[in-house]
Amino acid sequence: MSDKLLEVKQLRISFQTETGTANVVNGIDLTVYPKETLGIVGESGCGKSVTSLAIMGLIPTPPGKVQEGEIWFNGCNLLAQKKGALRKIRGNEISMIFQEPMSSLDPAFTIGSQITEAITFHEKASAAEVKSRSIELLRLVGIPNPEQRYKEYPHQISGGMRQRVMIAIALACTPKLLIADEPTTALDVTVQAQILELMNDIRERLHTAILLITHDLGVVAEMCDRVVVMYAGEIVEEATTELLFDRTAHPYTEGLLNSMPKLDGPKTRLTSIEGNVPSPTEMPTGCRFCPRCSYATEICWEASPQLVEIEVGHKVRCWYAKDILQQKGR
Ligand SMILES: Nc1ncnc2c1ncn2[C@@H]1O[C@H](COP(=O)(O)OP(=O)(O)OP(=O)(O)O)[C@@H](O)[C@H]1O
Ligand SMILES: [Mg+2]
């Protein structure tokens, strides 16, 4: 048996749009090992959410379609499962939390009834047992006075507390994998730090692997063991967090790092990467990052580079990856 918890192979996803077929995920390979946190980073529209929705079997079809690929979870190919079986795996072993905790909670029901529903979906237990387990879960995610909160409605608690409730609901089934899509983007900085700390704590206590989607490399540095950088539906760099920061080898990752505000550095203007992500219906023939890249030469415009392992634990999709490392004396 392999020790991989999740393995995505050559995933391709397209959407039908007015201007044609948009290939929004173009041959992604991902592996998540038990208990690790894997980060997926990249600018808006690069395919992070669509990839995670595919893992959950939630791509809206049509207009979306998984064109190709395999998604293996614990030895089972999710894409080959019937709907019922998939729902069972999704409910019992993989959970997902989203950016907007308010839109995922139903304003018309108490927090208690929503968490109770999540628990009864997974296991048969008496009403009293379910209630005490709900309160225990609310306590686990750091909600003060859970007995009181249990009776309240989503609008009565803060955004940070709502996200904690969503995490409690996601944990109701004690999942092996928690997919978190920008779980802290809608929260202010202090609350964001608390939620990230909670997720780290949960990983340590419950040994849940986490697939963390974010556009924030600061969050990656805090949370992730390994990172995948996506650009225009492809993986452009993949490395352990340490290698990604210390030995950055893709110009796009470099751009993302340069646009990160530095807490200890001089207060300079943020440099964001110039230009825009190409439209998924009009991708360049060569490297997809080429039009925005300061290293680009003829070959970059003509042929698209493969994702190549340039050193152990470090893959890069760039004709000049090795030169870039060398230039910097790395
Ligand atoms: N329902 C849909 N119909 C048509 N196109 C879609 C749909 N959902 C996503 N897309 C397209 O798929 C591409 C990838 O979208 P996705 O939501 O995965 O981006 P993302 O990386 O999560 O971005 P963000 O950081 O803004 O959340 C985008 O070009 C988007 O327009
Ligand atoms: Mg998204």
PDB file of N, CA and C in Angstrom, residues 236-308:
ATOM      1  N   VAL A 236       3.820  25.492 -11.564  1.00  0.00           N
ATOM      2  CA  VAL A 236       5.084  26.026 -12.082  1.00  0.00           C
ATOM      3  C   VAL A 236       6.249  25.754 -11.132  1.00  0.00           C
ATOM      4  N   GLU A 237       5.948  25.577  -9.855  1.00  0.00           N
ATOM      5  CA  GLU A 237       7.021  25.237  -8.919  1.00  0.00           C
ATOM      6  C   GLU A 237       6.419  24.432  -7.779  1.00  0.00           C
ATOM      7  N   GLU A 238       7.179  23.457  -7.315  1.00  0.00           N
ATOM      8  CA  GLU A 238       6.707  22.606  -6.226  1.00  0.00           C
ATOM      9  C   GLU A 238       7.913  22.274  -5.363  1.00  0.00           C
ATOM     10  N   ALA A 239       7.804  22.525  -4.056  1.00  0.00           N
ATOM     11  CA  ALA A 239       8.973  22.320  -3.210  1.00  0.00           C
ATOM     12  C   ALA A 239       8.575  22.235  -1.745  1.00  0.00           C
ATOM     13  N   THR A 240       9.514  21.814  -0.921  1.00  0.00           N
ATOM     14  CA  THR A 240       9.290  21.961   0.513  1.00  0.00           C
ATOM     15  C   THR A 240       9.262  23.469   0.776  1.00  0.00           C
ATOM     16  N   THR A 241       8.580  23.867   1.831  1.00  0.00           N
ATOM     17  CA  THR A 241       8.434  25.301   2.092  1.00  0.00           C
ATOM     18  C   THR A 241       9.809  25.964   2.198  1.00  0.00           C
ATOM     19  N   GLU A 242      10.732  25.278   2.848  1.00  0.00           N
ATOM     20  CA  GLU A 242      12.073  25.830   3.023  1.00  0.00           C
ATOM     21  C   GLU A 242      12.754  26.096   1.674  1.00  0.00           C
ATOM     22  N   LEU A 243      12.723  25.089   0.790  1.00  0.00           N
ATOM     23  CA  LEU A 243      13.355  25.257  -0.522  1.00  0.00           C
ATOM     24  C   LEU A 243      12.660  26.345  -1.334  1.00  0.00           C
ATOM     25  N   LEU A 244      11.352  26.400  -1.231  1.00  0.00           N
ATOM     26  CA  LEU A 244      10.627  27.398  -2.026  1.00  0.00           C
ATOM     27  C   LEU A 244      11.061  28.821  -1.658  1.00  0.00           C
ATOM     28  N   PHE A 245      11.260  29.061  -0.384  1.00  0.00           N
ATOM     29  CA  PHE A 245      11.674  30.404   0.038  1.00  0.00           C
ATOM     30  C   PHE A 245      13.172  30.638  -0.145  1.00  0.00           C
ATOM     31  N   ASP A 246      13.991  29.607   0.141  1.00  0.00           N
ATOM     32  CA  ASP A 246      15.445  29.797   0.093  1.00  0.00           C
ATOM     33  C   ASP A 246      16.037  29.637  -1.295  1.00  0.00           C
ATOM     34  N   ARG A 247      15.408  28.804  -2.106  1.00  0.00           N
ATOM     35  CA  ARG A 247      15.989  28.505  -3.408  1.00  0.00           C
ATOM     36  C   ARG A 247      14.924  28.639  -4.503  1.00  0.00           C
ATOM     37  N   THR A 248      14.221  29.755  -4.453  1.00  0.00           N
ATOM     38  CA  THR A 248      13.179  30.042  -5.443  1.00  0.00           C
ATOM     39  C   THR A 248      13.767  29.949  -6.839  1.00  0.00           C
ATOM     40  N   ALA A 249      13.137  29.193  -7.722  1.00  0.00           N
ATOM     41  CA  ALA A 249      13.743  29.019  -9.037  1.00  0.00           C
ATOM     42  C   ALA A 249      12.805  29.376 -10.180  1.00  0.00           C
ATOM     43  N   HIS A 250      11.555  29.686  -9.901  1.00  0.00           N
ATOM     44  CA  HIS A 250      10.665  30.106 -10.987  1.00  0.00           C
ATOM     45  C   HIS A 250      10.418  31.620 -10.903  1.00  0.00           C
ATOM     46  N   PRO A 251      10.552  32.300 -12.042  1.00  0.00           N
ATOM     47  CA  PRO A 251      10.359  33.757 -12.035  1.00  0.00           C
ATOM     48  C   PRO A 251       9.005  34.186 -11.457  1.00  0.00           C
ATOM     49  N   TYR A 252       7.984  33.363 -11.658  1.00  0.00           N
ATOM     50  CA  TYR A 252       6.666  33.722 -11.120  1.00  0.00           C
ATOM     51  C   TYR A 252       6.663  33.672  -9.588  1.00  0.00           C
ATOM     52  N   THR A 253       7.254  32.628  -9.026  1.00  0.00           N
ATOM     53  CA  THR A 253       7.331  32.528  -7.563  1.00  0.00           C
ATOM     54  C   THR A 253       8.140  33.707  -7.020  1.00  0.00           C
ATOM     55  N   GLU A 254       9.217  34.026  -7.742  1.00  0.00           N
ATOM     56  CA  GLU A 254      10.041  35.171  -7.376  1.00  0.00           C
ATOM     57  C   GLU A 254       9.186  36.445  -7.310  1.00  0.00           C
ATOM     58  N   GLY A 255       8.343  36.609  -8.324  1.00  0.00           N
ATOM     59  CA  GLY A 255       7.440  37.762  -8.366  1.00  0.00           C
ATOM     60  C   GLY A 255       6.490  37.772  -7.177  1.00  0.00           C
ATOM     61  N   LEU A 256       5.941  36.601  -6.858  1.00  0.00           N
ATOM     62  CA  LEU A 256       5.034  36.518  -5.703  1.00  0.00           C
ATOM     63  C   LEU A 256       5.763  36.890  -4.419  1.00  0.00           C
ATOM     64  N   LEU A 257       7.002  36.394  -4.292  1.00  0.00           N
ATOM     65  CA  LEU A 257       7.783  36.695  -3.083  1.00  0.00           C
ATOM     66  C   LEU A 257       8.109  38.177  -2.989  1.00  0.00           C
ATOM     67  N   ASN A 258       8.432  38.778  -4.130  1.00  0.00           N
ATOM     68  CA  ASN A 258       8.753  40.212  -4.120  1.00  0.00           C
ATOM     69  C   ASN A 258       7.553  41.070  -3.777  1.00  0.00           C
ATOM     70  N   SER A 259       6.365  40.532  -4.048  1.00  0.00           N
ATOM     71  CA  SER A 259       5.185  41.348  -3.758  1.00  0.00           C
ATOM     72  C   SER A 259       4.670  41.135  -2.332  1.00  0.00           C
ATOM     73  N   MET A 260       5.413  40.329  -1.571  1.00  0.00           N
ATOM     74  CA  MET A 260       5.019  40.117  -0.172  1.00  0.00           C
ATOM     75  C   MET A 260       5.497  41.276   0.687  1.00  0.00           C
ATOM     76  N   PRO A 261       4.638  41.842   1.515  1.00  0.00           N
ATOM     77  CA  PRO A 261       5.121  42.898   2.404  1.00  0.00           C
ATOM     78  C   PRO A 261       6.103  42.313   3.421  1.00  0.00           C
ATOM     79  N   LYS A 262       7.232  43.010   3.629  1.00  0.00           N
ATOM     80  CA  LYS A 262       8.212  42.484   4.582  1.00  0.00           C
ATOM     81  C   LYS A 262       8.086  43.235   5.905  1.00  0.00           C
ATOM     82  N   LEU A 263       7.874  42.474   6.967  1.00  0.00           N
ATOM     83  CA  LEU A 263       7.653  43.099   8.264  1.00  0.00           C
ATOM     84  C   LEU A 263       8.893  43.827   8.769  1.00  0.00           C
ATOM     85  N   ASP A 264      10.077  43.221   8.500  1.00  0.00           N
ATOM     86  CA  ASP A 264      11.285  43.800   9.067  1.00  0.00           C
ATOM     87  C   ASP A 264      12.057  44.670   8.068  1.00  0.00           C
ATOM     88  N   GLY A 265      11.633  44.674   6.816  1.00  0.00           N
ATOM     89  CA  GLY A 265      12.384  45.398   5.789  1.00  0.00           C
ATOM     90  C   GLY A 265      11.982  46.866   5.725  1.00  0.00           C
ATOM     91  N   PRO A 266      12.661  47.646   4.859  1.00  0.00           N
ATOM     92  CA  PRO A 266      12.281  49.042   4.699  1.00  0.00           C
ATOM     93  C   PRO A 266      10.889  49.136   4.053  1.00  0.00           C
ATOM     94  N   LYS A 267      10.180  50.212   4.370  1.00  0.00           N
ATOM     95  CA  LYS A 267       8.816  50.345   3.835  1.00  0.00           C
ATOM     96  C   LYS A 267       8.865  50.812   2.384  1.00  0.00           C
ATOM     97  N   THR A 268       9.010  49.853   1.464  1.00  0.00           N
ATOM     98  CA  THR A 268       9.018  50.206   0.058  1.00  0.00           C
ATOM     99  C   THR A 268       7.659  49.872  -0.523  1.00  0.00           C
ATOM    100  N   ARG A 269       7.430  50.382  -1.725  1.00  0.00           N
ATOM    101  CA  ARG A 269       6.162  50.061  -2.373  1.00  0.00           C
ATOM    102  C   ARG A 269       6.124  48.588  -2.737  1.00  0.00           C
ATOM    103  N   LEU A 270       4.944  48.020  -2.691  1.00  0.00           N
ATOM    104  CA  LEU A 270       4.807  46.625  -3.088  1.00  0.00           C
ATOM    105  C   LEU A 270       5.071  46.510  -4.580  1.00  0.00           C
ATOM    106  N   THR A 271       5.921  45.562  -4.971  1.00  0.00           N
ATOM    107  CA  THR A 271       6.059  45.320  -6.395  1.00  0.00           C
ATOM    108  C   THR A 271       5.170  44.145  -6.742  1.00  0.00           C
ATOM    109  N   SER A 272       4.130  44.400  -7.498  1.00  0.00           N
ATOM    110  CA  SER A 272       3.348  43.251  -7.925  1.00  0.00           C
ATOM    111  C   SER A 272       3.821  42.898  -9.330  1.00  0.00           C
ATOM    112  N   ILE A 273       3.529  41.687  -9.737  1.00  0.00           N
ATOM    113  CA  ILE A 273       4.025  41.252 -11.040  1.00  0.00           C
ATOM    114  C   ILE A 273       3.242  41.975 -12.127  1.00  0.00           C
ATOM    115  N   GLU A 274       3.984  42.570 -13.050  1.00  0.00           N
ATOM    116  CA  GLU A 274       3.305  43.330 -14.100  1.00  0.00           C
ATOM    117  C   GLU A 274       2.551  42.420 -15.050  1.00  0.00           C
ATOM    118  N   GLY A 275       1.502  42.966 -15.652  1.00  0.00           N
ATOM    119  CA  GLY A 275       0.733  42.212 -16.629  1.00  0.00           C
ATOM    120  C   GLY A 275      -0.326  41.356 -15.966  1.00  0.00           C
ATOM    121  N   ASN A 276      -1.066  40.646 -16.812  1.00  0.00           N
ATOM    122  CA  ASN A 276      -2.179  39.849 -16.302  1.00  0.00           C
ATOM    123  C   ASN A 276      -2.027  38.384 -16.668  1.00  0.00           C
ATOM    124  N   VAL A 277      -2.755  37.563 -15.924  1.00  0.00           N
ATOM    125  CA  VAL A 277      -2.807  36.134 -16.241  1.00  0.00           C
ATOM    126  C   VAL A 277      -3.482  36.000 -17.609  1.00  0.00           C
ATOM    127  N   PRO A 278      -2.931  35.155 -18.507  1.00  0.00           N
ATOM    128  CA  PRO A 278      -3.563  35.022 -19.824  1.00  0.00           C
ATOM    129  C   PRO A 278      -4.972  34.433 -19.699  1.00  0.00           C
ATOM    130  N   SER A 279      -5.837  34.772 -20.644  1.00  0.00           N
ATOM    131  CA  SER A 279      -7.191  34.226 -20.610  1.00  0.00           C
ATOM    132  C   SER A 279      -7.134  32.728 -20.907  1.00  0.00           C
ATOM    133  N   PRO A 280      -7.937  31.928 -20.177  1.00  0.00           N
ATOM    134  CA  PRO A 280      -7.867  30.477 -20.382  1.00  0.00           C
ATOM    135  C   PRO A 280      -8.291  30.025 -21.781  1.00  0.00           C
ATOM    136  N   THR A 281      -8.945  30.916 -22.524  1.00  0.00           N
ATOM    137  CA  THR A 281      -9.289  30.518 -23.902  1.00  0.00           C
ATOM    138  C   THR A 281      -8.210  30.946 -24.902  1.00  0.00           C
ATOM    139  N   GLU A 282      -7.251  31.751 -24.432  1.00  0.00           N
ATOM    140  CA  GLU A 282      -6.177  32.204 -25.341  1.00  0.00           C
ATOM    141  C   GLU A 282      -4.815  32.075 -24.676  1.00  0.00           C
ATOM    142  N   MET A 283      -4.394  30.848 -24.447  1.00  0.00           N
ATOM    143  CA  MET A 283      -3.107  30.624 -23.796  1.00  0.00           C
ATOM    144  C   MET A 283      -1.955  30.791 -24.795  1.00  0.00           C
ATOM    145  N   PRO A 284      -0.827  31.362 -24.350  1.00  0.00           N
ATOM    146  CA  PRO A 284       0.337  31.444 -25.239  1.00  0.00           C
ATOM    147  C   PRO A 284       0.810  30.031 -25.627  1.00  0.00           C
ATOM    148  N   THR A 285       1.460  29.891 -26.775  1.00  0.00           N
ATOM    149  CA  THR A 285       1.912  28.561 -27.191  1.00  0.00           C
ATOM    150  C   THR A 285       3.058  28.044 -26.331  1.00  0.00           C
ATOM    151  N   GLY A 286       3.984  28.921 -26.017  1.00  0.00           N
ATOM    152  CA  GLY A 286       5.135  28.481 -25.221  1.00  0.00           C
ATOM    153  C   GLY A 286       4.808  28.481 -23.746  1.00  0.00           C
ATOM    154  N   CYS A 287       5.752  28.977 -22.950  1.00  0.00           N
ATOM    155  CA  CYS A 287       5.541  29.072 -21.509  1.00  0.00           C
ATOM    156  C   CYS A 287       4.400  30.040 -21.212  1.00  0.00           C
ATOM    157  N   ARG A 288       3.524  29.629 -20.328  1.00  0.00           N
ATOM    158  CA  ARG A 288       2.344  30.478 -20.056  1.00  0.00           C
ATOM    159  C   ARG A 288       2.687  31.774 -19.317  1.00  0.00           C
ATOM    160  N   PHE A 289       3.834  31.788 -18.659  1.00  0.00           N
ATOM    161  CA  PHE A 289       4.226  32.988 -17.909  1.00  0.00           C
ATOM    162  C   PHE A 289       5.053  33.951 -18.773  1.00  0.00           C
ATOM    163  N   CYS A 290       5.470  33.455 -19.931  1.00  0.00           N
ATOM    164  CA  CYS A 290       6.374  34.180 -20.813  1.00  0.00           C
ATOM    165  C   CYS A 290       6.055  35.666 -21.002  1.00  0.00           C
ATOM    166  N   PRO A 291       4.799  36.035 -21.315  1.00  0.00           N
ATOM    167  CA  PRO A 291       4.521  37.457 -21.576  1.00  0.00           C
ATOM    168  C   PRO A 291       4.820  38.373 -20.385  1.00  0.00           C
ATOM    169  N   ARG A 292       4.954  37.814 -19.189  1.00  0.00           N
ATOM    170  CA  ARG A 292       5.201  38.655 -18.004  1.00  0.00           C
ATOM    171  C   ARG A 292       6.601  38.456 -17.436  1.00  0.00           C
ATOM    172  N   CYS A 293       7.431  37.684 -18.151  1.00  0.00           N
ATOM    173  CA  CYS A 293       8.673  37.228 -17.529  1.00  0.00           C
ATOM    174  C   CYS A 293       9.885  38.018 -18.011  1.00  0.00           C
ATOM    175  N   SER A 294      10.714  38.490 -17.083  1.00  0.00           N
ATOM    176  CA  SER A 294      11.877  39.281 -17.488  1.00  0.00           C
ATOM    177  C   SER A 294      13.033  38.400 -17.975  1.00  0.00           C
ATOM    178  N   TYR A 295      12.966  37.105 -17.752  1.00  0.00           N
ATOM    179  CA  TYR A 295      14.029  36.206 -18.226  1.00  0.00           C
ATOM    180  C   TYR A 295      13.740  35.651 -19.621  1.00  0.00           C
ATOM    181  N   ALA A 296      12.527  35.905 -20.145  1.00  0.00           N
ATOM    182  CA  ALA A 296      12.078  35.185 -21.339  1.00  0.00           C
ATOM    183  C   ALA A 296      12.954  35.429 -22.562  1.00  0.00           C
ATOM    184  N   THR A 297      13.256  34.366 -23.301  1.00  0.00           N
ATOM    185  CA  THR A 297      13.945  34.466 -24.589  1.00  0.00           C
ATOM    186  C   THR A 297      13.099  33.705 -25.614  1.00  0.00           C
ATOM    187  N   GLU A 298      13.661  33.536 -26.791  1.00  0.00           N
ATOM    188  CA  GLU A 298      12.909  32.925 -27.891  1.00  0.00           C
ATOM    189  C   GLU A 298      12.295  31.572 -27.532  1.00  0.00           C
ATOM    190  N   ILE A 299      13.114  30.736 -26.923  1.00  0.00           N
ATOM    191  CA  ILE A 299      12.634  29.376 -26.627  1.00  0.00           C
ATOM    192  C   ILE A 299      11.378  29.408 -25.752  1.00  0.00           C
ATOM    193  N   CYS A 300      11.317  30.387 -24.856  1.00  0.00           N
ATOM    194  CA  CYS A 300      10.175  30.482 -23.938  1.00  0.00           C
ATOM    195  C   CYS A 300       8.885  30.769 -24.700  1.00  0.00           C
ATOM    196  N   TRP A 301       9.008  31.573 -25.760  1.00  0.00           N
ATOM    197  CA  TRP A 301       7.820  31.892 -26.570  1.00  0.00           C
ATOM    198  C   TRP A 301       7.398  30.709 -27.423  1.00  0.00           C
ATOM    199  N   GLU A 302       8.379  29.859 -27.767  1.00  0.00           N
ATOM    200  CA  GLU A 302       8.090  28.792 -28.734  1.00  0.00           C
ATOM    201  C   GLU A 302       7.642  27.480 -28.111  1.00  0.00           C
ATOM    202  N   ALA A 303       8.256  27.104 -27.009  1.00  0.00           N
ATOM    203  CA  ALA A 303       7.982  25.766 -26.472  1.00  0.00           C
ATOM    204  C   ALA A 303       7.684  25.830 -24.989  1.00  0.00           C
ATOM    205  N   SER A 304       6.705  25.055 -24.583  1.00  0.00           N
ATOM    206  CA  SER A 304       6.376  25.124 -23.159  1.00  0.00           C
ATOM    207  C   SER A 304       7.225  24.132 -22.356  1.00  0.00           C
ATOM    208  N   PRO A 305       7.849  24.615 -21.285  1.00  0.00           N
ATOM    209  CA  PRO A 305       8.739  23.758 -20.504  1.00  0.00           C
ATOM    210  C   PRO A 305       7.958  22.747 -19.672  1.00  0.00           C
ATOM    211  N   GLN A 306       8.596  21.621 -19.359  1.00  0.00           N
ATOM    212  CA  GLN A 306       7.991  20.614 -18.489  1.00  0.00           C
ATOM    213  C   GLN A 306       8.322  20.933 -17.036  1.00  0.00           C
ATOM    214  N   LEU A 307       7.552  20.317 -16.140  1.00  0.00           N
ATOM    215  CA  LEU A 307       7.865  20.436 -14.716  1.00  0.00           C
ATOM    216  C   LEU A 307       8.983  19.439 -14.422  1.00  0.00           C
ATOM    217  N   VAL A 308      10.173  19.962 -14.087  1.00  0.00           N
ATOM    218  CA  VAL A 308      11.358  19.104 -13.957  1.00  0.00           C
ATOM    219  C   VAL A 308      11.902  19.177 -12.536  1.00  0.00           C
TER     220      VAL A 308
END
